[in-house]
C-alpha atoms as a PDB file:
ATOM      1  CA  MET A   1      -3.327 -11.823 -10.953  1.00  0.00           C
ATOM      2  CA  THR A   2      -1.657  -9.095 -13.714  1.00  0.00           C
ATOM      3  CA  LEU A   3      -0.721  -5.352 -12.935  1.00  0.00           C
ATOM      4  CA  GLU A   4      -3.678  -4.095 -14.922  1.00  0.00           C
ATOM      5  CA  GLU A   5      -6.034  -6.887 -13.181  1.00  0.00           C
ATOM      6  CA  LEU A   6      -4.961  -6.021  -9.705  1.00  0.00           C
ATOM      7  CA  LYS A   7      -5.921  -2.265 -10.709  1.00  0.00           C
ATOM      8  CA  GLY A   8      -9.604  -3.388 -11.976  1.00  0.00           C
ATOM      9  CA  ASN A   9     -10.824  -4.887  -8.744  1.00  0.00           C
ATOM     10  CA  LEU A  10      -9.675  -1.663  -5.952  1.00  0.00           C
ATOM     11  CA  TYR A  11     -11.369  -0.009  -4.024  1.00  0.00           C
ATOM     12  CA  GLU A  12     -12.949   3.360  -4.655  1.00  0.00           C
ATOM     13  CA  ILE A  13     -11.474   5.023  -1.287  1.00  0.00           C
ATOM     14  CA  GLN A  14      -7.918   2.750  -2.932  1.00  0.00           C
ATOM     15  CA  LYS A  15      -7.883   4.827  -6.020  1.00  0.00           C
ATOM     16  CA  ASP A  16      -8.624   7.616  -4.375  1.00  0.00           C
ATOM     17  CA  PHE A  17      -5.678   7.332  -1.587  1.00  0.00           C
ATOM     18  CA  ILE A  18      -3.509   6.268  -5.264  1.00  0.00           C
ATOM     19  CA  GLU A  19      -4.372   9.316  -7.271  1.00  0.00           C
ATOM     20  CA  LYS A  20      -4.365  11.500  -4.606  1.00  0.00           C
ATOM     21  CA  ALA A  21      -0.459   9.726  -3.615  1.00  0.00           C
ATOM     22  CA  LYS A  22       0.634  10.657  -6.768  1.00  0.00           C
ATOM     23  CA  CYS A  23      -0.474  14.434  -6.828  1.00  0.00           C
ATOM     24  CA  VAL A  24       1.588  14.619  -3.934  1.00  0.00           C
ATOM     25  CA  ILE A  25       4.550  12.739  -5.770  1.00  0.00           C
ATOM     26  CA  GLU A  26       4.159  14.488  -8.545  1.00  0.00           C
ATOM     27  CA  ASN A  27       4.624  18.127  -6.569  1.00  0.00           C
ATOM     28  CA  ASN A  28       7.405  16.795  -4.412  1.00  0.00           C
ATOM     29  CA  GLU A  29       4.580  17.498  -1.476  1.00  0.00           C
ATOM     30  CA  ILE A  30       4.002  16.298   2.306  1.00  0.00           C
ATOM     31  CA  GLY A  31       1.456  14.608   2.154  1.00  0.00           C
ATOM     32  CA  ILE A  32      -0.474  12.942   5.901  1.00  0.00           C
ATOM     33  CA  PHE A  33      -2.745  10.317   4.603  1.00  0.00           C
ATOM     34  CA  SER A  34      -4.958   8.268   7.063  1.00  0.00           C
ATOM     35  CA  SER A  35      -7.795   5.500   5.819  1.00  0.00           C
ATOM     36  CA  PRO A  36      -9.456   2.762   8.025  1.00  0.00           C
ATOM     37  CA  THR A  37      -8.788  -0.601   8.819  1.00  0.00           C
ATOM     38  CA  GLY A  38      -8.423  -3.153   6.459  1.00  0.00           C
ATOM     39  CA  THR A  39      -8.791  -0.595   3.495  1.00  0.00           C
ATOM     40  CA  GLY A  40      -5.438  -1.198   1.438  1.00  0.00           C
ATOM     41  CA  LYS A  41      -3.622   1.254   2.239  1.00  0.00           C
ATOM     42  CA  THR A  42       0.029  -0.845   1.841  1.00  0.00           C
ATOM     43  CA  ILE A  43      -1.310  -2.045  -2.093  1.00  0.00           C
ATOM     44  CA  SER A  44      -2.692   1.652  -2.409  1.00  0.00           C
ATOM     45  CA  LEU A  45       1.007   3.911  -1.610  1.00  0.00           C
ATOM     46  CA  LEU A  46       2.826   0.301  -3.366  1.00  0.00           C
ATOM     47  CA  LEU A  47       0.845   0.898  -6.817  1.00  0.00           C
ATOM     48  CA  SER A  48       1.575   4.845  -6.238  1.00  0.00           C
ATOM     49  CA  VAL A  49       4.991   4.735  -6.402  1.00  0.00           C
ATOM     50  CA  TYR A  50       5.533   1.895  -8.586  1.00  0.00           C
ATOM     51  CA  ASN A  51       6.300   3.735 -11.424  1.00  0.00           C
ATOM     52  CA  TYR A  52       9.095   4.784  -9.322  1.00  0.00           C
ATOM     53  CA  PHE A  53      10.272   1.503  -9.435  1.00  0.00           C
ATOM     54  CA  ILE A  54      10.590   0.977 -12.950  1.00  0.00           C
ATOM     55  CA  PRO A  55      13.989  -0.346 -13.705  1.00  0.00           C
ATOM     56  CA  PRO A  56      17.102   2.242 -16.735  1.00  0.00           C
ATOM     57  CA  LYS A  57      16.327  -0.229 -20.012  1.00  0.00           C
ATOM     58  CA  GLU A  58      19.372  -1.350 -19.385  1.00  0.00           C
ATOM     59  CA  GLU A  59      18.792  -2.775 -16.540  1.00  0.00           C
ATOM     60  CA  SER A  60      14.908  -4.255 -17.049  1.00  0.00           C
ATOM     61  CA  ASN A  61      15.413  -7.181 -14.824  1.00  0.00           C
ATOM     62  CA  LYS A  62      15.928  -5.572 -11.712  1.00  0.00           C
ATOM     63  CA  TYR A  63      14.278  -3.232  -9.417  1.00  0.00           C
ATOM     64  CA  THR A  64      15.580  -0.738  -6.947  1.00  0.00           C
ATOM     65  CA  TYR A  65      13.602  -1.048  -3.029  1.00  0.00           C
ATOM     66  CA  PHE A  66      15.296   1.210  -1.519  1.00  0.00           C
ATOM     67  CA  GLY A  67      14.013   2.267   1.676  1.00  0.00           C
ATOM     68  CA  LEU A  68      11.605  -0.594   1.186  1.00  0.00           C
ATOM     69  CA  ASN A  69      11.178  -2.293   5.033  1.00  0.00           C
ATOM     70  CA  SER A  70      11.716  -5.868   4.112  1.00  0.00           C
ATOM     71  CA  GLU A  71       8.123  -7.218   4.249  1.00  0.00           C
ATOM     72  CA  ASN A  72       7.530  -3.751   1.583  1.00  0.00           C
ATOM     73  CA  LYS A  73      10.162  -5.683  -0.057  1.00  0.00           C
ATOM     74  CA  LYS A  74       8.974  -8.735  -0.283  1.00  0.00           C
ATOM     75  CA  LEU A  75       4.837  -7.438  -1.950  1.00  0.00           C
ATOM     76  CA  MET A  76       6.699  -5.736  -3.708  1.00  0.00           C
ATOM     77  CA  GLU A  77       8.524  -8.885  -5.310  1.00  0.00           C
ATOM     78  CA  GLN A  78       5.605 -10.635  -5.170  1.00  0.00           C
ATOM     79  CA  LEU A  79       3.591  -8.261  -6.934  1.00  0.00           C
ATOM     80  CA  PHE A  80       5.710  -7.359  -9.594  1.00  0.00           C
ATOM     81  CA  GLY A  81       7.025 -10.554 -10.287  1.00  0.00           C
ATOM     82  CA  GLN A  82      10.897  -8.744  -9.554  1.00  0.00           C
ATOM     83  CA  SER A  83      13.478  -9.760  -7.251  1.00  0.00           C
END
């Protein structure tokens, strides 16, 4: 599944989470989010920060996962095909 296909299969609650999280990041604010169990909080947050993990062009095959725990690092690698 591609990133675009994944984005097309999100629930409205996930799309709303991503939009609000991006707004918080863009405005350099602190956000507190809550969502019921099973609504995809982890994938929503990872998709919210995806653009901040784009590598420089000279290192296009490397992503930086600073600050992610090992489980979320593995999830990012699976989602975006990078290691």
